[in-house]
Coordinates of N, CA, C and O in Angstrom, one line a residue:
A1 N 139.0 118.6 96.6 CA 139.5 117.6 95.7 C 138.9 116.3 96.2 O 138.7 116.1 97.3
W2 N 138.7 115.4 95.2 CA 138.2 114.1 95.6 C 138.6 113.1 94.5 O 138.9 113.4 93.4
T3 N 138.6 111.8 94.9 CA 138.9 110.7 94.0 C 137.8 109.7 94.0 O 137.0 109.6 95.0
A4 N 137.7 108.9 93.0 CA 136.6 107.8 93.0 C 137.1 106.6 92.3 O 137.9 106.6 91.3
D5 N 136.7 105.4 92.8 CA 136.9 104.1 92.2 C 135.5 103.7 91.8 O 134.8 103.2 92.7
I6 N 135.2 103.8 90.5 CA 133.9 103.4 90.0 C 134.0 102.2 89.2 O 134.7 102.2 88.2
R7 N 133.2 101.2 89.5 CA 133.1 100.0 88.7 C 131.6 99.8 88.5 O 130.9 99.4 89.4
F8 N 131.2 100.0 87.3 CA 129.8 100.1 87.0 C 129.4 99.4 85.7 O 130.1 99.7 84.7
D9 N 128.4 98.6 85.7 CA 127.9 98.0 84.5 C 126.4 97.9 84.7 O 125.9 97.2 85.6
P10 N 125.6 98.7 83.9 CA 124.1 98.7 84.1 C 123.5 97.3 83.9 O 122.4 97.0 84.4
N11 N 124.2 96.4 83.2 CA 123.7 95.0 83.0 C 124.3 94.1 84.0 O 124.0 92.9 84.0
G12 N 125.1 94.6 84.9 CA 125.7 93.7 86.0 C 125.8 94.5 87.3 O 126.9 94.7 87.8
L13 N 124.7 94.9 87.8 CA 124.7 95.8 89.0 C 125.3 95.0 90.2 O 125.8 95.7 91.1
A14 N 125.1 93.7 90.3 CA 125.6 93.0 91.5 C 127.1 93.1 91.6 O 127.7 93.1 92.7
A15 N 127.8 93.3 90.5 CA 129.3 93.4 90.5 C 129.7 94.9 90.5 O 130.9 95.1 90.5
S16 N 128.8 95.8 90.5 CA 129.1 97.2 90.4 C 129.4 97.8 91.8 O 128.9 97.3 92.8
S17 N 130.3 98.8 91.9 CA 130.6 99.4 93.2 C 131.1 100.8 92.9 O 131.5 101.2 91.9
I18 N 130.9 101.7 94.0 CA 131.3 103.0 94.0 C 132.0 103.3 95.3 O 131.5 103.1 96.3
D19 N 133.3 103.8 95.2 CA 134.0 104.3 96.4 C 134.5 105.7 96.1 O 135.2 105.9 95.1
V20 N 134.2 106.6 96.9 CA 134.6 108.0 96.7 C 135.3 108.5 98.0 O 134.8 108.3 99.1
T21 N 136.4 109.2 97.8 CA 137.1 109.8 98.9 C 137.2 111.3 98.7 O 137.6 111.7 97.6
I22 N 136.7 112.1 99.6 CA 136.7 113.5 99.5 C 137.7 114.1 100.4 O 137.7 113.9 101.6
D23 N 138.6 114.9 99.9 CA 139.6 115.6 100.7 C 138.9 116.8 101.3 O 138.8 117.9 100.6
L24 N 138.6 116.7 102.5 CA 137.8 117.8 103.2 C 138.7 119.0 103.5 O 138.2 120.1 103.7
T25 N 140.0 118.8 103.5 CA 140.9 120.0 103.7 C 140.8 121.0 102.6 O 141.2 122.2 102.7
S26 N 140.3 120.6 101.4 CA 140.2 121.5 100.3 C 138.8 122.1 100.2 O 138.5 122.9 99.3
A27 N 137.9 121.8 101.2 CA 136.6 122.4 101.2 C 136.6 123.9 101.4 O 137.4 124.4 102.2
T28 N 135.8 124.6 100.7 CA 135.6 126.0 100.8 C 134.1 126.3 100.9 O 133.3 125.6 100.4
I29 N 133.8 127.5 101.4 CA 132.5 127.9 101.5 C 132.4 129.4 101.2 O 133.3 130.2 101.5
E30 N 131.4 129.8 100.5 CA 131.2 131.2 100.1 C 130.1 131.8 101.0 O 128.9 131.6 100.6
S31 N 130.4 132.4 102.1 CA 129.4 132.9 103.0 C 130.0 133.9 103.9 O 131.1 133.8 104.3
G32 N 129.3 135.0 104.1 CA 129.7 136.0 105.1 C 129.5 135.6 106.5 O 130.0 136.2 107.4
D33 N 128.7 134.5 106.7 CA 128.3 134.1 108.0 C 129.2 133.0 108.6 O 129.4 132.8 109.8
V34 N 129.8 132.1 107.7 CA 130.6 131.0 108.1 C 131.9 131.1 107.3 O 131.9 131.2 106.1
S35 N 133.1 131.0 108.0 CA 134.3 131.2 107.3 C 134.9 129.8 106.9 O 134.4 128.7 107.4
N36 N 135.8 129.7 105.9 CA 136.5 128.5 105.6 C 137.1 127.9 106.8 O 137.2 126.7 106.9
T37 N 137.7 128.7 107.7 CA 138.3 128.2 108.9 C 137.3 127.5 109.8 O 137.6 126.4 110.3
Q38 N 136.1 128.0 109.9 CA 135.1 127.3 110.7 C 134.6 126.0 110.0 O 134.4 125.0 110.7
L39 N 134.5 126.0 108.7 CA 134.1 124.9 107.9 C 135.0 123.7 108.2 O 134.6 122.6 108.4
V40 N 136.3 123.9 108.1 CA 137.3 122.8 108.3 C 137.8 122.7 109.7 O 138.5 121.8 110.1
G41 N 137.3 123.6 110.6 CA 137.8 123.6 112.0 C 137.2 122.5 112.9 O 136.4 121.7 112.4
V42 N 137.5 122.5 114.2 CA 137.1 121.5 115.1 C 135.6 121.3 115.2 O 135.1 120.2 115.4
D43 N 134.8 122.3 115.0 CA 133.3 122.2 115.0 C 132.7 122.0 113.7 O 131.5 121.7 113.5
G44 N 133.5 122.1 112.6 CA 133.1 121.8 111.3 C 133.5 120.4 110.9 O 133.2 119.4 111.6
F45 N 134.2 120.2 109.8 CA 134.7 118.9 109.3 C 135.8 118.4 110.2 O 136.2 117.2 110.1
D46 N 136.5 119.2 111.0 CA 137.6 118.8 111.9 C 138.7 118.1 111.0 O 139.1 117.0 111.3
T47 N 139.2 118.8 110.0 CA 140.1 118.2 109.1 C 141.5 117.9 109.7 O 142.2 117.1 109.2
A48 N 141.8 118.5 110.8 CA 143.0 118.2 111.5 C 143.0 116.7 112.0 O 144.1 116.1 112.0
N49 N 141.9 116.2 112.3 CA 141.8 114.8 112.8 C 141.1 113.9 111.7 O 141.2 112.7 111.8
H50 N 140.3 114.5 110.8 CA 139.6 113.7 109.8 C 139.7 114.4 108.5 O 138.7 115.1 108.1
A51 N 140.8 114.2 107.8 CA 141.0 115.0 106.6 C 140.1 114.6 105.4 O 140.0 115.3 104.4
A52 N 139.5 113.4 105.5 CA 138.7 112.9 104.3 C 137.4 112.4 104.8 O 137.2 111.9 105.9
A53 N 136.4 112.5 103.9 CA 135.2 111.8 104.0 C 135.2 110.6 103.0 O 135.9 110.7 102.0
Q54 N 134.4 109.6 103.3 CA 134.4 108.4 102.4 C 133.0 107.9 102.2 O 132.2 107.9 103.1
F55 N 132.7 107.6 100.9 CA 131.4 106.9 100.6 C 131.8 105.6 99.9 O 132.6 105.6 99.0
S56 N 131.2 104.5 100.4 CA 131.4 103.2 99.8 C 130.1 102.5 99.7 O 129.3 102.4 100.6
S57 N 129.8 102.1 98.4 CA 128.5 101.5 98.2 C 128.5 100.0 98.7 O 129.6 99.4 98.7
R58 N 127.4 99.6 99.2 CA 127.2 98.2 99.6 C 126.5 97.4 98.4 O 126.8 96.3 98.2
D59 N 125.6 98.1 97.8 CA 124.9 97.5 96.6 C 124.3 98.7 95.8 O 124.1 99.8 96.2
I60 N 124.1 98.4 94.5 CA 123.6 99.3 93.5 C 122.4 98.6 92.9 O 122.6 97.4 92.4
S61 N 121.3 99.3 92.8 CA 120.1 98.6 92.2 C 119.4 99.7 91.3 O 119.7 100.9 91.4
E62 N 118.5 99.2 90.5 CA 117.7 100.1 89.7 C 116.7 100.7 90.6 O 116.1 100.1 91.5
A63 N 116.4 102.0 90.4 CA 115.5 102.7 91.3 C 114.1 102.7 90.7 O 114.0 102.7 89.4
D64 N 113.1 102.8 91.5 CA 111.7 102.9 91.0 C 111.6 104.2 90.3 O 112.1 105.3 90.7
G65 N 111.0 104.2 89.1 CA 110.9 105.4 88.3 C 112.1 105.7 87.5 O 112.2 106.8 86.9
G66 N 113.1 104.9 87.4 CA 114.2 105.1 86.6 C 115.4 105.5 87.4 O 115.3 105.9 88.5
G67 N 116.6 105.4 86.8 CA 117.8 105.7 87.4 C 118.3 104.5 88.3 O 117.8 103.4 88.2
Y68 N 119.2 104.9 89.3 CA 119.8 103.8 90.1 C 119.8 104.3 91.6 O 119.6 105.5 91.9
L69 N 120.0 103.4 92.5 CA 120.1 103.7 93.9 C 121.3 103.0 94.4 O 121.4 101.7 94.3
A70 N 122.3 103.8 95.0 CA 123.5 103.2 95.6 C 123.3 103.3 97.1 O 123.3 104.4 97.7
N71 N 123.1 102.1 97.7 CA 123.0 102.0 99.2 C 124.5 101.8 99.7 O 125.2 101.0 99.2
G72 N 124.9 102.6 100.6 CA 126.2 102.5 101.1 C 126.4 103.2 102.4 O 125.5 103.5 103.2
D73 N 127.7 103.4 102.8 CA 128.1 104.0 104.0 C 128.9 105.3 103.8 O 129.8 105.3 102.9
L74 N 128.5 106.3 104.5 CA 129.1 107.6 104.4 C 129.9 107.8 105.7 O 129.3 107.7 106.8
N75 N 131.2 108.1 105.6 CA 132.0 108.4 106.8 C 132.4 109.9 106.8 O 133.1 110.3 105.8
I76 N 132.0 110.6 107.8 CA 132.5 112.0 108.0 C 132.9 112.1 109.4 O 132.2 111.7 110.3
R77 N 134.1 112.7 109.7 CA 134.6 112.9 111.0 C 134.7 111.6 111.8 O 134.6 111.5 113.0
G78 N 135.0 110.5 111.1 CA 135.2 109.2 111.8 C 133.8 108.5 112.2 O 133.8 107.5 112.8
I79 N 132.7 109.1 111.7 CA 131.4 108.6 112.1 C 130.8 108.0 110.8 O 130.7 108.7 109.8
T80 N 130.4 106.8 110.8 CA 129.8 106.1 109.6 C 128.3 105.9 109.8 O 127.9 105.4 110.8
R81 N 127.6 106.4 108.7 CA 126.1 106.2 108.7 C 125.7 105.6 107.4 O 126.3 106.0 106.3
P82 N 124.6 104.8 107.4 CA 124.1 104.3 106.1 C 123.4 105.4 105.4 O 122.7 106.3 106.0
V83 N 123.6 105.5 104.0 CA 122.9 106.4 103.2 C 122.4 105.8 101.9 O 123.0 104.7 101.5
A84 N 121.5 106.4 101.3 CA 121.0 105.9 100.0 C 121.1 107.1 99.0 O 120.6 108.1 99.2
L85 N 121.9 106.8 97.9 CA 122.2 107.9 96.9 C 121.5 107.5 95.6 O 121.9 106.6 94.9
P86 N 120.4 108.2 95.3 CA 119.7 108.0 94.0 C 120.5 108.8 93.0 O 121.0 109.9 93.2
F87 N 120.7 108.2 91.8 CA 121.4 108.9 90.7 C 120.9 108.4 89.4 O 120.3 107.4 89.2
T88 N 121.1 109.3 88.4 CA 120.9 109.0 87.0 C 122.2 108.8 86.3 O 123.2 109.3 86.8
L89 N 122.2 108.1 85.2 CA 123.4 107.8 84.5 C 123.1 107.8 83.0 O 122.2 107.2 82.5
E90 N 124.0 108.5 82.3 CA 124.0 108.5 80.8 C 125.3 108.1 80.3 O 126.4 108.6 80.8
I91 N 125.4 107.1 79.4 CA 126.6 106.7 78.8 C 126.6 106.9 77.3 O 125.7 106.4 76.7
A92 N 127.6 107.6 76.8 CA 127.7 107.8 75.4 C 129.1 107.8 75.0 O 129.9 108.5 75.6
D93 N 129.5 107.0 74.0 CA 130.8 107.0 73.4 C 131.9 106.7 74.5 O 132.9 107.3 74.5
G94 N 131.6 105.8 75.4 CA 132.5 105.4 76.5 C 132.7 106.4 77.6 O 133.5 106.2 78.5
V95 N 131.9 107.5 77.6 CA 131.9 108.5 78.7 C 130.6 108.4 79.4 O 129.5 108.5 78.8
G96 N 130.7 108.3 80.8 CA 129.5 108.3 81.6 C 129.3 109.6 82.4 O 130.3 110.1 82.8
R97 N 128.1 110.0 82.5 CA 127.8 111.2 83.4 C 126.7 110.7 84.4 O 125.6 110.4 84.0
A98 N 127.1 110.8 85.7 CA 126.2 110.5 86.7 C 125.8 111.7 87.5 O 126.7 112.5 87.8
S99 N 124.5 111.9 87.8 CA 124.1 113.0 88.6 C 123.2 112.5 89.7 O 122.3 111.6 89.5
G100 N 123.3 113.1 90.9 CA 122.5 112.6 92.0 C 122.6 113.6 93.2 O 123.5 114.5 93.2
A101 N 121.8 113.3 94.2 CA 121.9 114.1 95.4 C 121.2 113.3 96.5 O 120.4 112.5 96.3
L102 N 121.7 113.6 97.7 CA 121.2 113.0 98.9 C 121.2 114.1 100.0 O 122.0 115.0 100.0
T103 N 120.3 113.9 101.0 CA 120.3 114.9 102.1 C 120.7 114.1 103.4 O 120.2 113.0 103.6
I104 N 121.6 114.7 104.1 CA 122.1 114.1 105.4 C 121.8 115.1 106.5 O 121.7 116.3 106.3
D105 N 121.8 114.6 107.7 CA 121.7 115.4 108.9 C 123.1 115.6 109.4 O 123.8 114.7 109.8
R106 N 123.6 116.9 109.3 CA 125.0 117.2 109.7 C 125.3 116.9 111.1 O 126.4 116.5 111.5
T107 N 124.3 116.9 112.0 CA 124.5 116.6 113.4 C 124.7 115.1 113.6 O 125.4 114.7 114.6
A108 N 124.3 114.3 112.7 CA 124.6 112.8 112.8 C 126.1 112.5 112.7 O 126.6 111.5 113.1
F109 N 126.8 113.5 112.1 CA 128.2 113.4 111.9 C 129.0 114.4 112.8 O 130.2 114.6 112.6
N110 N 128.3 114.9 113.8 CA 128.9 115.9 114.7 C 129.5 117.2 114.0 O 130.4 117.7 114.5
V111 N 128.9 117.6 112.9 CA 129.3 118.8 112.2 C 128.4 119.9 112.8 O 127.2 119.9 112.6
G112 N 129.1 120.9 113.4 CA 128.4 122.1 113.9 C 127.6 121.9 115.1 O 126.8 122.7 115.5
T113 N 127.9 120.8 115.9 CA 127.1 120.5 117.0 C 127.5 121.3 118.3 O 126.6 121.5 119.1
D114 N 128.7 121.9 118.3 CA 129.1 122.7 119.4 C 128.4 124.1 119.3 O 127.9 124.6 120.2
A115 N 128.5 124.7 118.1 CA 128.1 126.0 117.9 C 126.6 126.1 117.6 O 125.9 127.2 117.9
D116 N 126.0 125.1 117.0 CA 124.6 125.2 116.5 C 123.9 123.9 116.5 O 123.3 123.5 115.5
A117 N 123.9 123.2 117.6 CA 123.3 121.8 117.6 C 121.8 121.9 117.4 O 121.2 121.0 116.8
Q118 N 121.1 123.0 117.7 CA 119.7 123.1 117.6 C 119.2 123.7 116.2 O 118.1 123.9 116.0
A119 N 120.2 123.9 115.4 CA 119.9 124.4 114.0 C 119.2 125.8 114.0 O 118.4 126.1 113.2
S120 N 119.6 126.6 115.0 CA 119.0 128.0 115.0 C 119.7 128.9 113.9 O 119.1 129.9 113.5
F121 N 120.8 128.5 113.4 CA 121.5 129.3 112.4 C 121.8 128.5 111.1 O 121.5 129.0 110.1
V122 N 122.3 127.3 111.3 CA 122.5 126.5 110.1 C 121.6 125.3 110.2 O 121.6 124.6 111.2
D123 N 120.9 125.0 109.1 CA 119.9 123.9 109.1 C 120.7 122.6 109.3 O 121.8 122.4 109.0
K124 N 120.0 121.6 109.9 CA 120.6 120.3 110.2 C 120.7 119.6 108.9 O 121.7 118.8 108.7
E125 N 119.8 119.8 107.9 CA 119.9 119.0 106.7 C 120.8 119.7 105.7 O 120.8 120.9 105.5
V126 N 121.7 118.9 105.2 CA 122.7 119.3 104.2 C 122.5 118.5 102.9 O 122.4 117.2 103.0
T127 N 122.4 119.1 101.8 CA 122.3 118.4 100.5 C 123.6 118.2 99.9 O 124.4 119.1 99.7
V128 N 124.0 116.9 99.6 CA 125.2 116.6 98.9 C 124.8 116.3 97.5 O 124.1 115.3 97.2
S129 N 125.3 117.1 96.5 CA 125.0 116.9 95.1 C 126.2 116.5 94.4 O 127.3 116.9 94.7
L130 N 126.1 115.7 93.4 CA 127.2 115.3 92.5 C 126.8 115.3 91.1 O 125.7 115.1 90.7
D131 N 127.8 115.6 90.3 CA 127.8 115.5 88.8 C 129.1 115.0 88.4 O 130.1 115.7 88.4
I132 N 129.2 113.7 88.2 CA 130.4 113.0 87.9 C 130.5 112.6 86.4 O 129.6 112.1 85.8
V133 N 131.6 113.0 85.8 CA 131.9 112.5 84.4 C 133.1 111.6 84.5 O 134.1 111.9 85.1
A134 N 133.0 110.4 83.9 CA 134.0 109.4 83.9 C 134.2 108.7 82.6 O 133.2 108.6 81.8
D135 N 135.4 108.3 82.3 CA 135.8 107.7 81.1 C 136.0 106.2 81.3 O 136.7 105.8 82.3
R136 N 135.4 105.4 80.5 CA 135.6 103.9 80.7 C 137.0 103.5 80.5 O 137.7 103.9 79.5
D137 N 137.6 102.7 81.4 CA 139.0 102.3 81.3 C 139.1 101.0 80.4 O 138.5 100.0 80.7
G138 N 139.9 101.1 79.4 CA 140.3 100.0 78.6 C 139.2 99.0 78.2 O 138.0 99.4 78.0
D139 N 139.6 97.7 78.1 CA 138.7 96.7 77.6 C 137.8 96.2 78.8 O 138.2 96.3 80.0
P140 N 136.6 95.8 78.5 CA 135.8 95.3 79.6 C 136.4 94.1 80.3 O 137.2 93.3 79.7
L141 N 136.2 94.0 81.6 CA 136.7 92.9 82.4 C 135.9 91.7 82.3 O 134.7 91.8 82.0
P142 N 136.4 90.5 82.4 CA 135.6 89.3 82.4 C 134.6 89.3 83.5 O 134.8 89.8 84.6
P143 N 133.4 88.7 83.2 CA 132.4 88.6 84.3 C 133.0 87.8 85.5 O 133.8 86.9 85.2
P144 N 132.6 88.1 86.7 CA 131.5 89.0 87.1 C 132.0 90.4 87.4 O 131.2 91.2 87.9
A145 N 133.2 90.8 87.1 CA 133.7 92.1 87.4 C 133.0 93.1 86.5 O 132.8 92.9 85.3
A146 N 132.8 94.3 87.1 CA 132.2 95.4 86.3 C 133.3 96.3 85.8 O 134.4 96.3 86.4
P147 N 133.2 96.9 84.6 CA 134.2 97.7 84.1 C 134.6 98.9 85.0 O 133.7 99.5 85.7
A148 N 135.8 99.3 85.0 CA 136.3 100.5 85.8 C 136.1 101.7 85.0 O 136.2 101.7 83.7
W149 N 135.9 102.8 85.7 CA 135.7 104.1 85.0 C 136.7 105.1 85.7 O 136.9 105.1 86.9
T150 N 137.3 106.0 84.9 CA 138.3 107.0 85.4 C 137.6 108.3 85.6 O 137.0 108.8 84.6
L151 N 137.6 108.8 86.8 CA 137.0 110.1 87.0 C 137.7 111.2 86.2 O 138.9 111.3 86.1
L152 N 136.9 112.1 85.6 CA 137.4 113.3 84.9 C 137.2 114.5 85.8 O 136.1 115.1 85.7
P153 N 138.1 114.8 86.7 CA 137.8 115.8 87.7 C 137.5 117.2 87.1 O 136.7 118.0 87.7
Q154 N 138.1 117.5 86.0 CA 137.8 118.9 85.4 C 136.4 119.0 85.0 O 135.9 120.2 84.8
D155 N 135.7 117.9 84.8 CA 134.3 118.0 84.3 C 133.3 117.5 85.4 O 132.1 117.4 85.2
S156 N 133.8 117.3 86.6 CA 133.0 116.7 87.7 C 132.9 117.7 88.9 O 133.8 118.5 89.1
T157 N 131.7 117.7 89.6 CA 131.6 118.5 90.7 C 130.9 117.7 91.9 O 130.2 116.8 91.6
L158 N 131.3 118.1 93.1 CA 130.7 117.6 94.3 C 130.4 118.8 95.2 O 131.3 119.5 95.5
T159 N 129.2 118.9 95.6 CA 128.8 120.1 96.4 C 128.0 119.8 97.6 O 127.1 118.9 97.6
F160 N 128.4 120.4 98.8 CA 127.6 120.3 100.0 C 126.8 121.6 100.1 O 127.4 122.7 100.0
A161 N 125.5 121.6 100.2 CA 124.7 122.8 100.3 C 124.1 122.9 101.7 O 123.4 122.1 102.2
F162 N 124.6 123.9 102.4 CA 124.2 124.2 103.8 C 123.1 125.2 103.8 O 123.2 126.3 103.2
G163 N 122.0 124.9 104.4 CA 120.9 125.9 104.5 C 121.1 126.8 105.7 O 121.3 126.3 106.8
F164 N 121.0 128.1 105.5 CA 121.1 129.1 106.6 C 119.8 129.8 106.7 O 119.0 129.9 105.8
Q165 N 119.6 130.5 107.8 CA 118.5 131.4 108.0 C 118.6 132.4 106.9 O 119.6 133.2 106.8
G166 N 117.7 132.4 106.0 CA 117.7 133.4 104.9 C 118.4 132.9 103.6 O 118.6 133.7 102.7
G167 N 118.8 131.7 103.5 CA 119.3 131.2 102.2 C 120.2 130.0 102.3 O 120.3 129.4 103.3
T168 N 120.7 129.6 101.2 CA 121.5 128.4 101.1 C 122.9 128.8 100.6 O 123.1 129.7 99.7
V169 N 123.9 128.2 101.2 CA 125.3 128.4 100.8 C 125.9 127.1 100.4 O 125.7 126.1 101.0
E170 N 126.7 127.1 99.3 CA 127.3 125.9 98.8 C 128.8 125.9 99.0 O 129.4 126.9 98.9
G171 N 129.3 124.7 99.3 CA 130.8 124.6 99.5 C 131.1 123.3 98.7 O 130.4 122.4 98.5
A172 N 132.3 123.3 98.1 CA 132.8 122.2 97.3 C 134.0 121.6 97.9 O 134.8 122.3 98.6

C-alpha cells in the first residue's frame, strides 16, 4: 500500500511537487528463492524498524526528449539518497496518468547487504516502476500553488523489480 501527495501543473513546474510514502510492511514477492519474510526482514526492507519508504521531489522539470524529470530524495531503511525519476504524463478529462521508472542500487540502502552484498544471487540494481492514476481535486488553486491530485489506488501500481541469477522477480 502507498499514498501520494501530488501537486502538479505542467504550466507551473516550479510550484509542483510529489511526495510518496510506501508502506513496506505490505510488500510481497513472488519467488521461490526469496520469501516475503526475507523481503521485509532485517536484511531486506527491515520493516520492524523502517515500515515505510519515502520519495520527496526537490524540483520537477521538463525532460529532454519529452516527459518530465522529478529530482528528489528517496529514503529506504532510514537512508536517504538523491534520485532522478523520469516520467511521462497524460491528462484527459481531469484524470492524470503518470508512468515512469528509475533504477537504484539496493546496497546503497543496505538492502540485502548481509546475505548478498557482492550481488552473487540478487543483482544490486533494482528497477522501481510506477503507473499512477490520479484525479484532480476541486478547483484550481491560486498561483503559485499547483493543483492537488488524488491518487486512485485501484488503478495505480508501484513495483520493485529485483534481478536474480536467471531472471527477474517483481514485488509490489
